[in-house]
PDB file of C-alpha atoms in Angstrom:
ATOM      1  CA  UNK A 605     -64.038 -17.808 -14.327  1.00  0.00           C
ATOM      2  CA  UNK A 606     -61.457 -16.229 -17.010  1.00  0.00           C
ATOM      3  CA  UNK A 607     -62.569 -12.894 -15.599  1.00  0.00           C
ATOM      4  CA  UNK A 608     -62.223 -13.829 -12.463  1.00  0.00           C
ATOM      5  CA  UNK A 609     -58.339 -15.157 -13.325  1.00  0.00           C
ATOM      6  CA  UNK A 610     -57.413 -12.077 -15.684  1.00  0.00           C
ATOM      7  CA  UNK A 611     -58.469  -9.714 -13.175  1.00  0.00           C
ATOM      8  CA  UNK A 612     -56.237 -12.044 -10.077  1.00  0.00           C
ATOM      9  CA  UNK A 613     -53.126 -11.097 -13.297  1.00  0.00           C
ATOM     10  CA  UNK A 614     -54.117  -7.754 -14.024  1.00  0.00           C
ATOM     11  CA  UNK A 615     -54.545  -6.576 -10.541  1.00  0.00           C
ATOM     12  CA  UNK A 616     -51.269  -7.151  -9.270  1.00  0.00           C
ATOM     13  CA  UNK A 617     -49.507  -5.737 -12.006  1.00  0.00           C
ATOM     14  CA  UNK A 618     -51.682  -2.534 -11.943  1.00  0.00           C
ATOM     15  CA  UNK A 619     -50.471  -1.773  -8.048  1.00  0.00           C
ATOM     16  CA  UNK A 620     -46.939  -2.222  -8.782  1.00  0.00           C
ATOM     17  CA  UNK A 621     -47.285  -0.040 -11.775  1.00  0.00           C
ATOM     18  CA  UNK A 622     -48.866   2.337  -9.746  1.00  0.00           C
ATOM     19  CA  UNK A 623     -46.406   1.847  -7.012  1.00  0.00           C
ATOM     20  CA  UNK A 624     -43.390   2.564  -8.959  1.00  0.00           C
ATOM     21  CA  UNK A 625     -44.921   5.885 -10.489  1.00  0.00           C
ATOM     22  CA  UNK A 626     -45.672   7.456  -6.933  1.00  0.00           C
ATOM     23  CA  UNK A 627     -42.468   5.793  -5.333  1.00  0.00           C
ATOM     24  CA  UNK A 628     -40.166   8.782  -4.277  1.00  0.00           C
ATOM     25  CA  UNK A 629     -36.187   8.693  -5.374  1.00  0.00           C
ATOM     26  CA  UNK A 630     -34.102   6.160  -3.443  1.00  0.00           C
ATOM     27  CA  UNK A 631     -31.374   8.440  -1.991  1.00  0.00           C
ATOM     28  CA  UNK A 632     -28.976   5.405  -2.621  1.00  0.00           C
ATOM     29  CA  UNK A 633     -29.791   5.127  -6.213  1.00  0.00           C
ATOM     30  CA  UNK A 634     -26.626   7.090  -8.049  1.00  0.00           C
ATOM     31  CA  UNK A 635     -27.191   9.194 -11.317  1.00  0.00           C
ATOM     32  CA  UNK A 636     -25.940   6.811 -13.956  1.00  0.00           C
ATOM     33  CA  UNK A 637     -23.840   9.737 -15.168  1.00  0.00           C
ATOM     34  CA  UNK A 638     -21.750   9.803 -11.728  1.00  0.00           C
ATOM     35  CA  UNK A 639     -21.182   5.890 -12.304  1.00  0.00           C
ATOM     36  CA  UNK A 640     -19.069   7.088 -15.206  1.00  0.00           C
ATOM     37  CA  UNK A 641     -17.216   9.467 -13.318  1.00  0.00           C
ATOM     38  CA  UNK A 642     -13.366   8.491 -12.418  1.00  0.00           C
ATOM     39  CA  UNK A 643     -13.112   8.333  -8.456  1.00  0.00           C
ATOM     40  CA  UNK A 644     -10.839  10.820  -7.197  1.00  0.00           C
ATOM     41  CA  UNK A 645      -6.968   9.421  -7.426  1.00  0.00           C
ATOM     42  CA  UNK A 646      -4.619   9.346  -4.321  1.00  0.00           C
ATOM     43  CA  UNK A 647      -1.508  11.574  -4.488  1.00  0.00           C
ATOM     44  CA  UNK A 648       1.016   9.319  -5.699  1.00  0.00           C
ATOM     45  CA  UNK A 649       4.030   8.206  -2.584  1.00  0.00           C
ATOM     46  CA  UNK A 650       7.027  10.794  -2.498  1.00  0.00           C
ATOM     47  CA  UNK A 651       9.538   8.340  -2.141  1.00  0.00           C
ATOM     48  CA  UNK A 652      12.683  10.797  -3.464  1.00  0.00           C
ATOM     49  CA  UNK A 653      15.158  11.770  -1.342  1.00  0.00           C
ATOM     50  CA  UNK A 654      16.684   9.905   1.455  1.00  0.00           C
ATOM     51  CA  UNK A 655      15.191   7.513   4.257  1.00  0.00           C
ATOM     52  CA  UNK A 656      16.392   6.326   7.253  1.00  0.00           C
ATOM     53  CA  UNK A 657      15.355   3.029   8.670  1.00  0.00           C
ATOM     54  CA  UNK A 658      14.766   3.616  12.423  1.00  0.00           C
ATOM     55  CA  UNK A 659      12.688   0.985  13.746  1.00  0.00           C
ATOM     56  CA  UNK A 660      11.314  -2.805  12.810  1.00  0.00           C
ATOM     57  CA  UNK A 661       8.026  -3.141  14.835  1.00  0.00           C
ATOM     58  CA  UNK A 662       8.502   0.081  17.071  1.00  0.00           C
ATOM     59  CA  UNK A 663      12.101  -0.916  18.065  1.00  0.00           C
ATOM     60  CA  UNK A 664      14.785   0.907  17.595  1.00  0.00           C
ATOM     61  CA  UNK A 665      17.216  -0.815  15.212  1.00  0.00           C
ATOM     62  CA  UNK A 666      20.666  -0.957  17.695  1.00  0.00           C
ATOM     63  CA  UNK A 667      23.127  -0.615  14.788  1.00  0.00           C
ATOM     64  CA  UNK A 668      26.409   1.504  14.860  1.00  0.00           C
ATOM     65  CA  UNK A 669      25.645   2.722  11.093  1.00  0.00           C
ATOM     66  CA  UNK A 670      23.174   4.637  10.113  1.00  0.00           C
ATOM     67  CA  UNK A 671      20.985   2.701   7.274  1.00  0.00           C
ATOM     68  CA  UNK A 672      19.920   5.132   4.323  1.00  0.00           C
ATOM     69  CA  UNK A 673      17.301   4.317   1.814  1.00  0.00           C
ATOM     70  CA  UNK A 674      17.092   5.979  -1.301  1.00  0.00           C
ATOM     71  CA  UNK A 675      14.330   5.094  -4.253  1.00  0.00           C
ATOM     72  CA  UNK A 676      15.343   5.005  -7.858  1.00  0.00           C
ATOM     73  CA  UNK A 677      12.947   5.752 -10.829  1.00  0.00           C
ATOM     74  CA  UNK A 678      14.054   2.342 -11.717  1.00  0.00           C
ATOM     75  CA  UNK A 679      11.500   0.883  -8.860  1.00  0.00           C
ATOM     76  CA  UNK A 680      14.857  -0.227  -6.936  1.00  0.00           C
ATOM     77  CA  UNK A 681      15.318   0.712  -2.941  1.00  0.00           C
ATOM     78  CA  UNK A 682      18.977   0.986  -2.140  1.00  0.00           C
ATOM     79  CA  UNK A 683      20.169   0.898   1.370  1.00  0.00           C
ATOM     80  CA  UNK A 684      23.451   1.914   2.148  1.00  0.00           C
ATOM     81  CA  UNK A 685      25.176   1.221   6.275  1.00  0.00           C
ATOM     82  CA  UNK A 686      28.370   2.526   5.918  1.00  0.00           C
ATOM     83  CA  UNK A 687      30.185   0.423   3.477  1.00  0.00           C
ATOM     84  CA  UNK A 688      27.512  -2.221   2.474  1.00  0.00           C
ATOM     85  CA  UNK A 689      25.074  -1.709   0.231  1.00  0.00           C
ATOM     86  CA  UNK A 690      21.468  -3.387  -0.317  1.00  0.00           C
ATOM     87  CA  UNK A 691      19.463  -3.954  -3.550  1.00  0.00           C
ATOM     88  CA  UNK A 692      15.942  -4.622  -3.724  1.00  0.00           C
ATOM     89  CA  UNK A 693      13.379  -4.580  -6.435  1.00  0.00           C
ATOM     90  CA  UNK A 694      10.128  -3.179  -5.100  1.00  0.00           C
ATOM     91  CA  UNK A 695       7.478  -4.297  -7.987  1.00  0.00           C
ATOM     92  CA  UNK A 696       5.229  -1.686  -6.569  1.00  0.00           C
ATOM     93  CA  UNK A 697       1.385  -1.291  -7.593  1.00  0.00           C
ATOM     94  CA  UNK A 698       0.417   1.583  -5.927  1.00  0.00           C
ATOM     95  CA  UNK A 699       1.385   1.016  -2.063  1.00  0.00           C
ATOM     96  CA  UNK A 700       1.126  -2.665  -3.315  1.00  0.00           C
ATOM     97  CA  UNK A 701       4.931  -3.929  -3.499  1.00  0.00           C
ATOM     98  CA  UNK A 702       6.198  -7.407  -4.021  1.00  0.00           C
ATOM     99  CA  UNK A 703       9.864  -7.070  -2.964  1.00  0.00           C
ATOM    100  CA  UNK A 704      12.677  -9.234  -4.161  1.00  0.00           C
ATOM    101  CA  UNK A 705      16.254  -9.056  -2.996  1.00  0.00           C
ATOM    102  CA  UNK A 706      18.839  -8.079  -5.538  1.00  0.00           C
ATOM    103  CA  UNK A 707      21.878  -8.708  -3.421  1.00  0.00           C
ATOM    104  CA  UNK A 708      23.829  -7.315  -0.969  1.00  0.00           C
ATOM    105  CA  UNK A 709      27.573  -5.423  -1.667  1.00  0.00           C
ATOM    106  CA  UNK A 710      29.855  -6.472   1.612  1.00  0.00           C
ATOM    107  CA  UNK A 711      32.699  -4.576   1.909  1.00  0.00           C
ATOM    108  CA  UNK A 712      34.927  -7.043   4.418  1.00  0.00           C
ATOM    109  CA  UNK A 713      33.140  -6.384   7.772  1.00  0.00           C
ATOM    110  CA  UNK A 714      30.483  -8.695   9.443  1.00  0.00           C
ATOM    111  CA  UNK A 715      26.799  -7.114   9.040  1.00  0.00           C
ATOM    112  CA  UNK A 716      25.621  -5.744  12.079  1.00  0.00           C
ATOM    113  CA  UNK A 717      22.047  -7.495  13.316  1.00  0.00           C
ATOM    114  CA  UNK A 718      20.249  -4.065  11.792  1.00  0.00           C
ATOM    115  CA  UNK A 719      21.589  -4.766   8.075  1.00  0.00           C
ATOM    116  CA  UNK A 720      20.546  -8.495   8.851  1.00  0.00           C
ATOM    117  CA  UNK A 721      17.588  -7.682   9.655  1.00  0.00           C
ATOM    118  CA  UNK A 722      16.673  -5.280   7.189  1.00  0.00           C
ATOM    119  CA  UNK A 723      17.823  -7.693   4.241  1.00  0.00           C
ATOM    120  CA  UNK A 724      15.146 -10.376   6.144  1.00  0.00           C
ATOM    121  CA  UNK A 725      12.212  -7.732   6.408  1.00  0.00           C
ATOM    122  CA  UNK A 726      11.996  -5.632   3.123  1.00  0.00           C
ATOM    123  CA  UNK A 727      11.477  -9.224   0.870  1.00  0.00           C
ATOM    124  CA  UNK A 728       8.597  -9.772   3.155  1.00  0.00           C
ATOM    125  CA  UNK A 729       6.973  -6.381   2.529  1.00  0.00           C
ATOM    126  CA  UNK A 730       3.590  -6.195   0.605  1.00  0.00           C
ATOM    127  CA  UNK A 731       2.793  -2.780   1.567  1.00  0.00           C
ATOM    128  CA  UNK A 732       4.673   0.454   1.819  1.00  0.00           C
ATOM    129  CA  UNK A 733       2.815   3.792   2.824  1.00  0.00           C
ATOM    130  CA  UNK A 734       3.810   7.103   4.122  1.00  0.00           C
ATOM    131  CA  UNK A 735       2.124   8.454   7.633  1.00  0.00           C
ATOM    132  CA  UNK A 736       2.312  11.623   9.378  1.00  0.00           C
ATOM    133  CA  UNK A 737       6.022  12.123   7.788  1.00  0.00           C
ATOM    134  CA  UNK A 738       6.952   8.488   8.025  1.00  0.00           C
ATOM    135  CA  UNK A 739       7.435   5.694   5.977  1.00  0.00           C
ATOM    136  CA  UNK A 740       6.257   1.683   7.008  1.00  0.00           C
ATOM    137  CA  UNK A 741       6.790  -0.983   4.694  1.00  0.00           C
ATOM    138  CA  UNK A 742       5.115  -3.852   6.161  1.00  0.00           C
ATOM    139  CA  UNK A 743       4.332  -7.786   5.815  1.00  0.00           C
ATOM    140  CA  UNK A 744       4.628 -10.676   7.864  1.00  0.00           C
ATOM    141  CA  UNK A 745       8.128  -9.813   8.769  1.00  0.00           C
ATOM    142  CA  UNK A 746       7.041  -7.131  10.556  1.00  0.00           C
ATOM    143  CA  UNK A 747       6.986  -3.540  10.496  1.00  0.00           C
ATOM    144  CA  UNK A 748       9.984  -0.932   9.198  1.00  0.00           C
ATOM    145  CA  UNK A 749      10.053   2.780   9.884  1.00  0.00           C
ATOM    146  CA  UNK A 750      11.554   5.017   8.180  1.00  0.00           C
ATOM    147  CA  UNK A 751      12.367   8.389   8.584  1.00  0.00           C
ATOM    148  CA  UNK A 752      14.586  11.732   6.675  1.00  0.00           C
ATOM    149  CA  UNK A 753      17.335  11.829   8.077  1.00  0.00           C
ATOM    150  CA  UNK A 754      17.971  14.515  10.487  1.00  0.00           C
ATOM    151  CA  UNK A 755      14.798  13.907  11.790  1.00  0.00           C
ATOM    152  CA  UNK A 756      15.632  11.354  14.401  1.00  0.00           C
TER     153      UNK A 756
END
């Protein structure tokens, strides 16, 4: 009876030995030494220069100024419409960005709906990448294109 039970332990662990020495490489098992490898890293987001917003959600934003973004080192996005000029901090991770509004310079004219909206959409932001020449900062308020100028 014990042989009878060693050889029902032994058995078993003889095949899978067995098993494992004639099993071929698993094409999905990695070489531990390319876990340690960094992954490749993204080219970081051009953001100098100018921007102009053109569009929230694919519509053209009707506005009689032209609204220019420009990106400081500082993590800030200024937008300037003629005389008015918007603040906000980005916070950006990556094309990650937490937005917050730093305020708004009004220079004695009513905002047109475009600098309205604009001030409503960028705080909502949580990402901003480029496309094909383009910029989007998106959220839940939607959508904003931007553009270099002279592009339009």
């Amino acid at each position: 009876m014990k042989t009878l039970f060693a050889l029902s332990i032994a058995l078993p662990l003889m095949l899978a030995a067995c098993a494992d020495a004639e099993a071929p490489e698993d094409a999905d098992v990695q070489d531990p030494a390319a876990l340690d490898e960094a992954p490749e890293e993204k080219a970081a987001l051009d953001l100098s220069g100018q921007w102009q917003v053109i569009a929230h959600n694919n519509i053209k934003i009707g506005s009689v100024y032209a609204a220019i973004a420009s990106f400081g080192e500082d993590d800030v996005m200024t937008v300037n419409s003629d005389c008015l000029t918007m603040r906000f901090q980005l916070n950006r991770d990556g094309n990650m960005v937490e937005p917050q509004h730093l305020g708004t310079t009004q220079c004695g004219r009513p905002q047109t709906d475009g600098e309205l909206m604009i001030e409503e959409v960028v705080p909502q932001a949580n990402i901003i990448a480029e496309s094909q020449g383009e910029l989007m900062m998106s959220g839940p308020g939607g959508t904003l294109r931007l553009v270099r100028p002279g592009s339009v």
